[in-house]
Amino acid sequence: MNNEQTSVKIFPLINQNDFVSEDSYFHKVFDNGITDEIRIYLLDGDDYAFIKGEVDTSPLIRIIGGEGKDTFIDESKVNGYFLSITPFKKAEAKTEFYDCDDETIFLKGSGTNINTERLTNPINNNEKYEPTQKDRGHSWGFLPEAGYSTTDGVIIGGMFDLFSYNFRKVPYEYLQRLRFIYAFLPKSYKLEYFGEFIDVLGSTDLVIDIVNSELSFTNYFGFGNENAFDRYLYRDKYYWLEQKLVFINPQIRYNFDEKTSLSLGFFYEFNNSKLRNEELIDSFPHNNYGIGNLQHAGLNFKFLFDSREHEFYPKAGRYINISGSYFNELLDTRDNYLRAEFDFRNYIPFKLPFETTLALRSSGGKVWGKFPFYHAMFIGGEENVRAYTRKRFSGDTSISLQSEVRVKLLKNKILVKGDLGMHLFAETGRVFAANQISDNWHPSFGVGIWASSVNRIFVFSLTYAYGTDEQNIYFDTRMVF
């Protein structure tokens, strides 16, 4: 009608050439000031949809066809400008037609988009008229985090999630997540932003990772697979490393299906590293490369396959993560180098006679080229070989093998319903250093208890890990892997 109002009318179809009548089934005038979007479902039968008018502002009009021979005609125009900020006039795309029938007729206008994607029909009326998948609005949530480790002491934090839902955006239009944790022993923090914007271009998503952290490194034990550990020196902070990290990584992600994706992106990284005893870096083959302020930039990729049935406590499924980063000879990077990593996991459920999950994991990586010490491959800590302090061993190449048996012992019916159980694990790992010959593997064994509730959204685990010359305790709000 005009910039302030949009009129929607539904008429009986007289014949294929005449669908205009004064006897309308439905007529409503929408206020453009409070209307962002209008969705019209044609349902079954042979239908005509006709849009006309020229305005400067308009809500988005979506018309969704059904079974039958439908005709979509767009003679409307919403005046706009190229990229919204340039002085070049270009009609805005404010009309969306949806129909996958081969006999459907589309007559496009200057701002028409056509979607012929074929969707699965609802299996029942509940799914058809009351779908569980949201298609409008927002929601947010907060998940607290708490933990403990011998390395970091008490850890507290939380995660805020903001979800936006829109038409045919599965599982959501976007997720924006802000996570903060603070470790009391090193008095350091980690702040993360994660943004996931679905189907920005076709089936391609935009993913943004931003990290500001003082917890990536808190100690450095030297380069190689034979690093000695002295608990008295450790308590006196002989190995102390202070590092500040800023990492920015926008990526484009292509989804092959619901479980498989490939991400490509570029990154910027800033590191400020101060080592209390710089003689610890004498074993590093590239001298003191990594000490002080350094900036890096490059390209990265990630291939992900994830069929796990739960994120925090998986009982079945597989997880494959293969990633790589190319550091270009820009900024403070002395030479081009490449890092590649893998993470393979398999979860096998069975009864023994208790409900049991066997969790298996293999992970590692390799660096090619001349790299700063903090971009070596590491093992040790909660990420892999748990009996040893975080990032205890470093080299050009790393590998770790982990196996864990998780047994549900009983159901908790007090206050909050959930499960209680225990876990036993055995794992080992090592690094390979170009300037060192070593046959040692670093075994780690342990036991723990866990509890879960609210469909495993809340998971608590307490773990004791024992190794050759170290032992560590962890408390987490999820299973480690």
Short mmCIF file of N, CA and C in Angstrom, two decimals, residues 61-63 72-74 91-99 106-117:
data_model
loop_
_atom_site.label_atom_id
_atom_site.label_comp_id
_atom_site.label_asym_id
_atom_site.label_seq_id
_atom_site.Cartn_x
_atom_site.Cartn_y
_atom_site.Cartn_z
N ILE A 61 8.30 -10.32 2.87
CA ILE A 61 7.14 -11.14 2.55
C ILE A 61 7.62 -12.53 2.15
N ARG A 62 7.21 -13.55 2.88
CA ARG A 62 7.51 -14.94 2.53
C ARG A 62 6.20 -15.62 2.14
N ILE A 63 6.19 -16.26 0.96
CA ILE A 63 5.02 -17.02 0.52
C ILE A 63 5.48 -18.45 0.28
N PHE A 72 3.48 -17.90 -8.74
CA PHE A 72 3.98 -16.81 -7.91
C PHE A 72 4.34 -15.64 -8.83
N ILE A 73 3.78 -14.47 -8.58
CA ILE A 73 4.04 -13.29 -9.40
C ILE A 73 4.46 -12.15 -8.47
N ASP A 74 5.60 -11.54 -8.78
CA ASP A 74 6.09 -10.41 -7.98
C ASP A 74 6.27 -9.20 -8.89
N ALA A 91 17.18 -2.33 -5.93
CA ALA A 91 15.99 -2.79 -5.23
C ALA A 91 16.36 -3.76 -4.11
N GLU A 92 15.71 -3.62 -2.96
CA GLU A 92 15.94 -4.53 -1.86
C GLU A 92 15.21 -5.84 -2.09
N ALA A 93 15.83 -6.94 -1.63
CA ALA A 93 15.19 -8.26 -1.74
C ALA A 93 14.24 -8.44 -0.57
N LYS A 94 12.97 -8.14 -0.79
CA LYS A 94 11.96 -8.20 0.26
C LYS A 94 10.87 -9.23 -0.04
N THR A 95 11.06 -10.06 -1.09
CA THR A 95 10.09 -11.09 -1.43
C THR A 95 10.79 -12.43 -1.50
N GLU A 96 10.25 -13.42 -0.79
CA GLU A 96 10.80 -14.78 -0.80
C GLU A 96 9.70 -15.74 -1.19
N PHE A 97 9.92 -16.50 -2.30
CA PHE A 97 8.99 -17.53 -2.74
C PHE A 97 9.58 -18.90 -2.43
N TYR A 98 8.75 -19.82 -1.90
CA TYR A 98 9.19 -21.16 -1.55
C TYR A 98 8.25 -22.18 -2.18
N ASP A 99 8.77 -23.01 -3.08
CA ASP A 99 7.98 -24.11 -3.66
C ASP A 99 8.93 -25.02 -4.41
N PHE A 106 7.11 -19.27 -11.58
CA PHE A 106 7.64 -18.11 -10.87
C PHE A 106 7.82 -16.96 -11.86
N LEU A 107 7.28 -15.81 -11.55
CA LEU A 107 7.53 -14.58 -12.31
C LEU A 107 8.20 -13.60 -11.34
N LYS A 108 9.51 -13.45 -11.50
CA LYS A 108 10.30 -12.68 -10.55
C LYS A 108 10.19 -11.19 -10.78
N GLY A 109 10.38 -10.45 -9.69
CA GLY A 109 10.52 -9.01 -9.76
C GLY A 109 11.95 -8.62 -9.49
N SER A 110 12.18 -7.33 -9.27
CA SER A 110 13.55 -6.84 -9.08
C SER A 110 14.12 -7.22 -7.72
N GLY A 111 13.29 -7.61 -6.77
CA GLY A 111 13.79 -7.97 -5.45
C GLY A 111 13.27 -9.30 -4.97
N THR A 112 13.21 -10.29 -5.89
CA THR A 112 12.63 -11.60 -5.57
C THR A 112 13.72 -12.64 -5.37
N ASN A 113 13.60 -13.44 -4.34
CA ASN A 113 14.42 -14.62 -4.15
C ASN A 113 13.52 -15.85 -4.21
N ILE A 114 14.02 -16.90 -4.88
CA ILE A 114 13.23 -18.13 -5.05
C ILE A 114 13.98 -19.29 -4.39
N ASN A 115 13.28 -20.07 -3.58
CA ASN A 115 13.85 -21.21 -2.91
C ASN A 115 13.06 -22.45 -3.31
N THR A 116 13.74 -23.39 -3.97
CA THR A 116 13.08 -24.62 -4.43
C THR A 116 13.57 -25.84 -3.65
N GLU A 117 14.14 -25.62 -2.48
CA GLU A 117 14.63 -26.73 -1.66
C GLU A 117 13.47 -27.63 -1.25
#
